[in-house]
Amino acid sequence: MAANEASESRKCAWLVMYELANMISVPMSLTAVVRLNVADAIWQGGSNAPLSAAEILSGIGLPSGDPDNLQRILRLLASYGVFSEHLSDDGSERRYSLTEIGKALVTDESFSYGAYVLQHHQDALMRAWPLVHEAVVDPTTELFVKANGEPAYSYYGKSDEMTVLMKRAMAGLSVPVMKALLDGYDGFEGVERLVDVGGNAGDCLSMIMKKHPGVKEGVNFDLPEVVAHAPDIPGVTHVGGDMLKSIPAGDAIFMKWILSIFTDEECEAIMINCHKALPERGKLIVAEPVLPNLTDDSHRSRALLEGDIRMMTIYRTKSRHRTEEEYRQLGLSAGFPHFRSLSFDYFFTVLEFQK
């Protein structure tokens, strides 16, 4: 009996390892359906009627495409909940509709994650992934630099296509996250001058000011070459600079998904600059992915831990997601005695540091 149980356990272990070893087929298949606009072909303005692979190919203007190969991709993604599979009574035909997960790829919706999928799997980024082990061998080796000859952001900056795709990807992610934050967090009340550090074009700052009209003055702070292309926004001043050197003064300072890019030492320096720029009782409001303290196999934990490895691979080996306690300690080191956190989203957490 024990021998049989051990044998079954070993077989299950082999099966799981086989799945893990072939996991690359999942993001690559997801990338394929985004490139082919499969979600739009099924959605059709909201009908979401189940379609065969051949019907999907016709809908995307590719009637000469291979329906068998498309169906193989759809079956895999259906097993991960992206599509629902509808099998005919006699089992001879398979049709597919979008699940809630799949609907996130529809481009005629307000916010599509399609660009986010594509942005993650561009050739330059993919070249860095086989080098992950080198982050262990030598943490001073920057993997993206080794694969492409220069850091990710400067590499993006030389390609209009990559820059546009990154902006689309961040917009698809940022808008729903900001809506959730503004619905679940009241810490902007009483703030009159708000500084958004790393605010890019100022979209997040604009959303905050619309939700909280008491914020009379917004400062969108980013690199000079970034704010040079920022549009005019009523009540917002675009300021160029380097957050590692200084930050404009405000009643409160906001950052979204900024600190993960930096090392612990750099985060402390940035937070010290924030502390200097704030009045007594002023707040630093940070929205970041926060790692769980205990590791489990939930979708949330996996998404956060996968994101942490991505930071290590694409940005720098010591760029990282952090736990709540690690952020609290960084805040104390920077001079912030008061700290609270609020989970407002499955992926992001608001971290509030008060002077």
XYZ file of C-alpha atoms in Angstrom:
355
model
C 0.000 0.000 0.000
C 2.750 2.442 0.997
C 4.698 1.542 -2.138
C 1.651 2.246 -4.303
C 1.094 5.619 -2.615
C 4.730 6.535 -3.114
C 4.473 5.556 -6.765
C 1.357 7.672 -7.270
C 2.988 10.599 -5.489
C 6.034 10.306 -7.755
C 3.827 10.204 -10.851
C 2.002 13.341 -9.719
C 5.333 15.066 -9.073
C 6.516 14.195 -12.566
C 3.281 15.536 -14.035
C 3.606 18.833 -12.164
C 7.240 19.180 -13.206
C 6.274 18.501 -16.824
C 3.695 21.297 -16.575
C 6.203 23.696 -15.014
C 8.883 22.904 -17.592
C 6.464 23.690 -20.415
C 4.871 26.736 -18.760
C 6.291 29.067 -21.413
C 3.579 27.803 -23.753
C 0.982 29.700 -21.682
C 2.276 33.310 -22.001
C 3.330 32.662 -25.591
C -0.154 31.386 -26.458
C -1.653 34.383 -24.668
C 0.600 36.669 -26.704
C -0.515 34.893 -29.881
C -4.235 35.464 -29.266
C -3.573 39.134 -28.458
C -1.617 39.601 -31.687
C -4.397 37.885 -33.614
C -7.168 39.981 -31.916
C -9.038 36.815 -30.999
C -10.816 38.416 -28.029
C -12.305 41.158 -30.225
C -13.494 38.602 -32.787
C -15.397 36.686 -30.112
C -16.633 39.728 -28.182
C -18.162 41.529 -31.192
C -19.364 44.505 -29.221
C -20.691 42.423 -26.351
C -22.345 39.405 -27.970
C -19.632 36.972 -26.826
C -21.333 34.202 -28.817
C -19.281 30.975 -28.869
C -17.315 30.676 -32.114
C -15.308 27.916 -33.731
C -11.660 28.475 -34.588
C -12.600 28.803 -38.269
C -15.231 31.428 -37.440
C -12.722 33.348 -35.342
C -10.240 33.347 -38.216
C -12.928 34.718 -40.511
C -13.750 37.398 -37.946
C -10.150 38.613 -37.755
C -9.822 38.703 -41.543
C -7.633 35.636 -41.764
C -9.778 33.004 -43.527
C -6.674 31.299 -44.903
C -5.277 30.771 -41.400
C -4.977 27.341 -39.798
C -8.041 26.657 -37.610
C -6.507 23.490 -36.175
C -3.471 25.325 -34.777
C -5.646 28.143 -33.433
C -7.887 25.611 -31.707
C -4.871 24.030 -30.033
C -3.948 27.445 -28.601
C -7.534 28.103 -27.509
C -7.775 24.737 -25.748
C -4.651 25.449 -23.707
C -5.876 28.891 -22.675
C -9.320 27.477 -21.884
C -7.618 25.193 -19.367
C -6.315 28.354 -17.681
C -9.713 30.046 -17.662
C -9.149 32.594 -20.448
C -11.816 31.048 -22.697
C -14.850 28.860 -22.102
C -14.965 25.802 -24.319
C -18.322 24.627 -25.689
C -18.293 21.092 -27.049
C -21.042 19.961 -29.425
C -23.238 17.047 -28.339
C -21.456 14.615 -30.606
C -18.044 15.990 -29.619
C -17.146 16.908 -33.183
C -16.904 20.683 -32.802
C -15.437 23.037 -30.238
C -16.494 26.651 -29.836
C -15.079 29.326 -27.588
C -16.382 32.348 -25.697
C -14.637 34.771 -23.349
C -14.532 34.315 -19.594
C -14.147 37.287 -17.265
C -10.402 36.783 -17.600
C -10.603 36.743 -21.392
C -12.697 39.912 -21.462
C -9.664 41.777 -20.095
C -8.114 41.376 -23.569
C -10.944 43.071 -25.487
C -9.625 46.270 -27.055
C -12.970 48.015 -27.501
C -13.419 48.022 -23.735
C -12.142 51.036 -21.801
C -9.095 49.232 -20.418
C -7.467 46.286 -22.148
C -4.635 44.212 -20.750
C -3.670 43.165 -24.271
C -0.902 45.761 -24.532
C 0.385 44.670 -21.114
C 0.713 41.099 -22.401
C 2.547 42.221 -25.536
C 4.820 44.602 -23.638
C 6.008 41.788 -21.371
C 6.970 39.518 -24.245
C 8.887 41.740 -26.616
C 12.089 40.295 -28.054
C 14.418 42.466 -25.962
C 12.748 41.402 -22.727
C 12.648 37.752 -23.714
C 16.403 37.766 -24.327
C 17.004 38.512 -20.636
C 14.999 35.609 -19.210
C 17.493 32.784 -19.922
C 19.988 34.681 -17.741
C 17.987 34.608 -14.483
C 20.443 32.213 -12.822
C 23.178 34.823 -13.232
C 21.396 37.062 -10.733
C 22.320 34.408 -8.161
C 25.867 33.824 -9.410
C 26.697 37.543 -9.566
C 24.060 40.050 -8.375
C 26.071 42.919 -9.867
C 25.257 41.557 -13.329
C 22.243 43.372 -14.751
C 20.460 40.773 -16.851
C 18.732 43.088 -19.332
C 21.991 44.968 -19.853
C 23.891 41.742 -20.480
C 21.266 40.616 -22.997
C 20.779 43.957 -24.775
C 23.782 46.144 -24.038
C 22.011 48.846 -22.004
C 19.360 49.288 -19.269
C 15.702 48.724 -20.070
C 14.487 52.327 -19.881
C 17.216 53.719 -22.108
C 16.625 50.834 -24.510
C 12.883 51.632 -24.606
C 13.670 55.300 -25.187
C 15.418 54.535 -28.471
C 12.402 52.713 -29.892
C 9.195 54.624 -30.591
C 7.334 51.327 -30.951
C 8.449 50.063 -27.527
C 7.719 53.434 -25.905
C 4.190 53.574 -27.339
C 3.497 49.978 -26.325
C 4.753 50.594 -22.792
C 2.512 53.652 -22.426
C -0.490 51.654 -23.680
C 0.360 48.822 -21.305
C 0.672 51.138 -18.314
C -2.568 52.951 -19.204
C -4.426 49.647 -19.389
C -3.134 48.788 -15.937
C -3.136 52.210 -14.274
C -6.678 53.407 -14.894
C -8.540 50.507 -13.219
C -5.994 50.486 -10.386
C -6.447 54.209 -9.796
C -10.237 53.864 -9.838
C -10.008 51.157 -7.188
C -7.612 53.256 -5.127
C -9.810 56.348 -5.264
C -12.891 54.320 -4.341
C -11.196 52.666 -1.368
C -8.782 55.256 0.054
C -9.617 58.641 1.600
C -6.096 59.853 2.390
C -6.183 62.676 -0.178
C -8.808 64.546 1.852
C -7.410 67.821 3.200
C -4.513 67.892 0.731
C -4.196 71.151 -1.245
C -0.849 70.697 -2.999
C -0.113 67.158 -4.219
C 3.117 65.995 -5.859
C 3.010 62.871 -8.046
C 6.545 61.462 -8.231
C 7.155 59.515 -11.418
C 3.818 60.720 -12.732
C 4.663 60.403 -16.440
C 1.996 62.339 -18.401
C 0.029 63.295 -15.261
C -2.946 60.985 -15.832
C -3.048 59.664 -12.259
C -2.734 63.149 -10.814
C -5.603 64.311 -13.009
C -7.817 61.455 -11.770
C -6.999 62.273 -8.141
C -7.797 65.976 -8.597
C -11.132 65.206 -10.258
C -12.101 62.913 -7.401
C -10.787 65.340 -4.747
C -11.441 68.948 -5.852
C -9.845 70.153 -2.613
C -6.491 69.427 -4.243
C -6.012 72.851 -5.830
C -2.483 72.406 -7.096
C -0.882 69.345 -8.623
C 2.804 68.861 -9.424
C 3.643 66.157 -11.930
C 7.284 65.314 -11.246
C 9.279 63.074 -13.566
C 12.444 63.051 -15.647
C 12.829 66.176 -17.839
C 12.590 64.145 -21.046
C 9.318 62.611 -19.808
C 7.503 65.766 -18.697
C 8.646 67.538 -21.868
C 5.933 65.576 -23.701
C 3.257 65.815 -20.987
C 0.000 67.508 -22.048
C -1.446 70.606 -20.426
C -3.714 69.688 -17.503
C -5.702 72.343 -15.618
C -4.216 72.907 -12.168
C -1.139 70.761 -12.874
C 2.452 71.955 -13.233
C 4.899 69.589 -14.903
C 8.327 69.641 -13.253
C 11.416 67.794 -14.470
C 14.060 66.468 -12.138
C 15.649 63.467 -10.443
C 13.869 61.946 -7.427
C 17.195 60.624 -6.140
C 18.405 64.225 -5.741
C 15.354 66.233 -4.646
C 11.560 66.315 -4.799
C 9.224 69.350 -5.007
C 7.445 70.389 -1.833
C 3.808 69.499 -1.235
C 1.229 68.762 1.468
C 1.368 65.156 0.314
C 3.449 63.119 -2.120
C 2.071 60.271 -4.197
C 3.906 57.457 -5.986
C 2.479 54.515 -7.895
C 4.637 51.522 -8.771
C 7.883 53.492 -8.466
C 9.801 52.080 -5.507
C 9.852 48.517 -6.882
C 12.244 49.664 -9.596
C 14.849 50.817 -7.068
C 17.227 49.127 -4.647
C 16.680 49.397 -0.905
C 19.375 52.066 -0.620
C 17.831 54.111 -3.424
C 14.343 53.734 -1.934
C 15.615 55.074 1.358
C 17.232 58.040 -0.420
C 13.994 58.779 -2.324
C 11.926 58.552 0.854
C 14.366 60.847 2.695
C 13.886 63.394 -0.104
C 10.123 63.010 0.307
C 10.472 63.567 4.048
C 12.388 66.801 3.382
C 9.699 68.001 0.958
C 6.787 67.467 3.362
C 5.513 69.623 6.236
C 4.931 68.215 9.716
C 2.142 65.589 9.529
C 2.558 65.540 5.756
C 2.009 62.208 4.044
C 3.865 60.065 1.557
C 1.242 57.909 -0.177
C 2.642 54.925 -2.033
C 0.759 52.372 -4.167
C 2.903 49.290 -4.710
C 2.620 45.527 -5.115
C 3.333 44.165 -1.630
C 4.583 40.623 -1.159
C 2.792 38.313 1.280
C 4.721 37.367 4.384
C 3.848 33.697 3.961
C 4.228 31.932 0.632
C 1.182 30.068 -0.689
C -0.166 28.917 -4.049
C -2.920 31.528 -4.441
C -3.217 33.484 -7.686
C -2.404 36.669 -5.770
C 0.798 35.335 -4.236
C 1.939 33.864 -7.511
C 1.252 37.089 -9.413
C 3.199 39.130 -6.855
C 6.123 36.700 -6.690
C 6.266 36.400 -10.484
C 6.307 40.191 -10.673
C 9.203 40.248 -8.223
C 11.292 37.974 -10.472
C 10.376 40.152 -13.440
C 11.727 43.221 -11.625
C 14.974 41.340 -10.973
C 15.251 40.248 -14.602
C 14.144 43.277 -16.615
C 15.252 46.173 -14.434
C 18.016 45.389 -11.960
C 18.881 42.367 -9.882
C 18.085 44.295 -6.692
C 14.918 45.940 -7.994
C 12.200 44.188 -6.044
C 8.728 43.885 -4.637
C 8.774 44.060 -0.832
C 6.748 42.945 2.161
C 4.744 45.371 4.263
C 7.288 45.091 7.067
C 10.163 45.868 4.707
C 8.365 49.033 3.610
C 7.645 49.980 7.217
C 11.341 49.653 8.049
C 12.318 51.759 5.023
C 9.896 54.419 6.234
C 11.427 54.435 9.702
C 14.918 54.716 8.218
C 13.757 57.717 6.185
C 12.285 59.441 9.251
C 8.579 58.507 8.994
C 7.369 57.389 12.451
C 3.777 56.687 11.402
C 2.729 53.970 8.951
C -0.467 52.278 7.832
C -1.412 50.058 4.909
C -4.624 49.379 3.021
C -5.201 46.607 0.491
C -7.530 48.135 -2.091
C -6.788 45.838 -5.013
C -5.773 42.196 -5.465
C -2.332 43.298 -6.640
C -1.672 46.748 -5.150
C -1.558 48.050 -1.591
C -1.624 51.663 -0.365
C 1.218 52.392 2.027
C 0.853 55.649 3.934
C 3.886 57.166 5.673
C 3.283 60.224 7.859
C 5.941 62.669 8.996
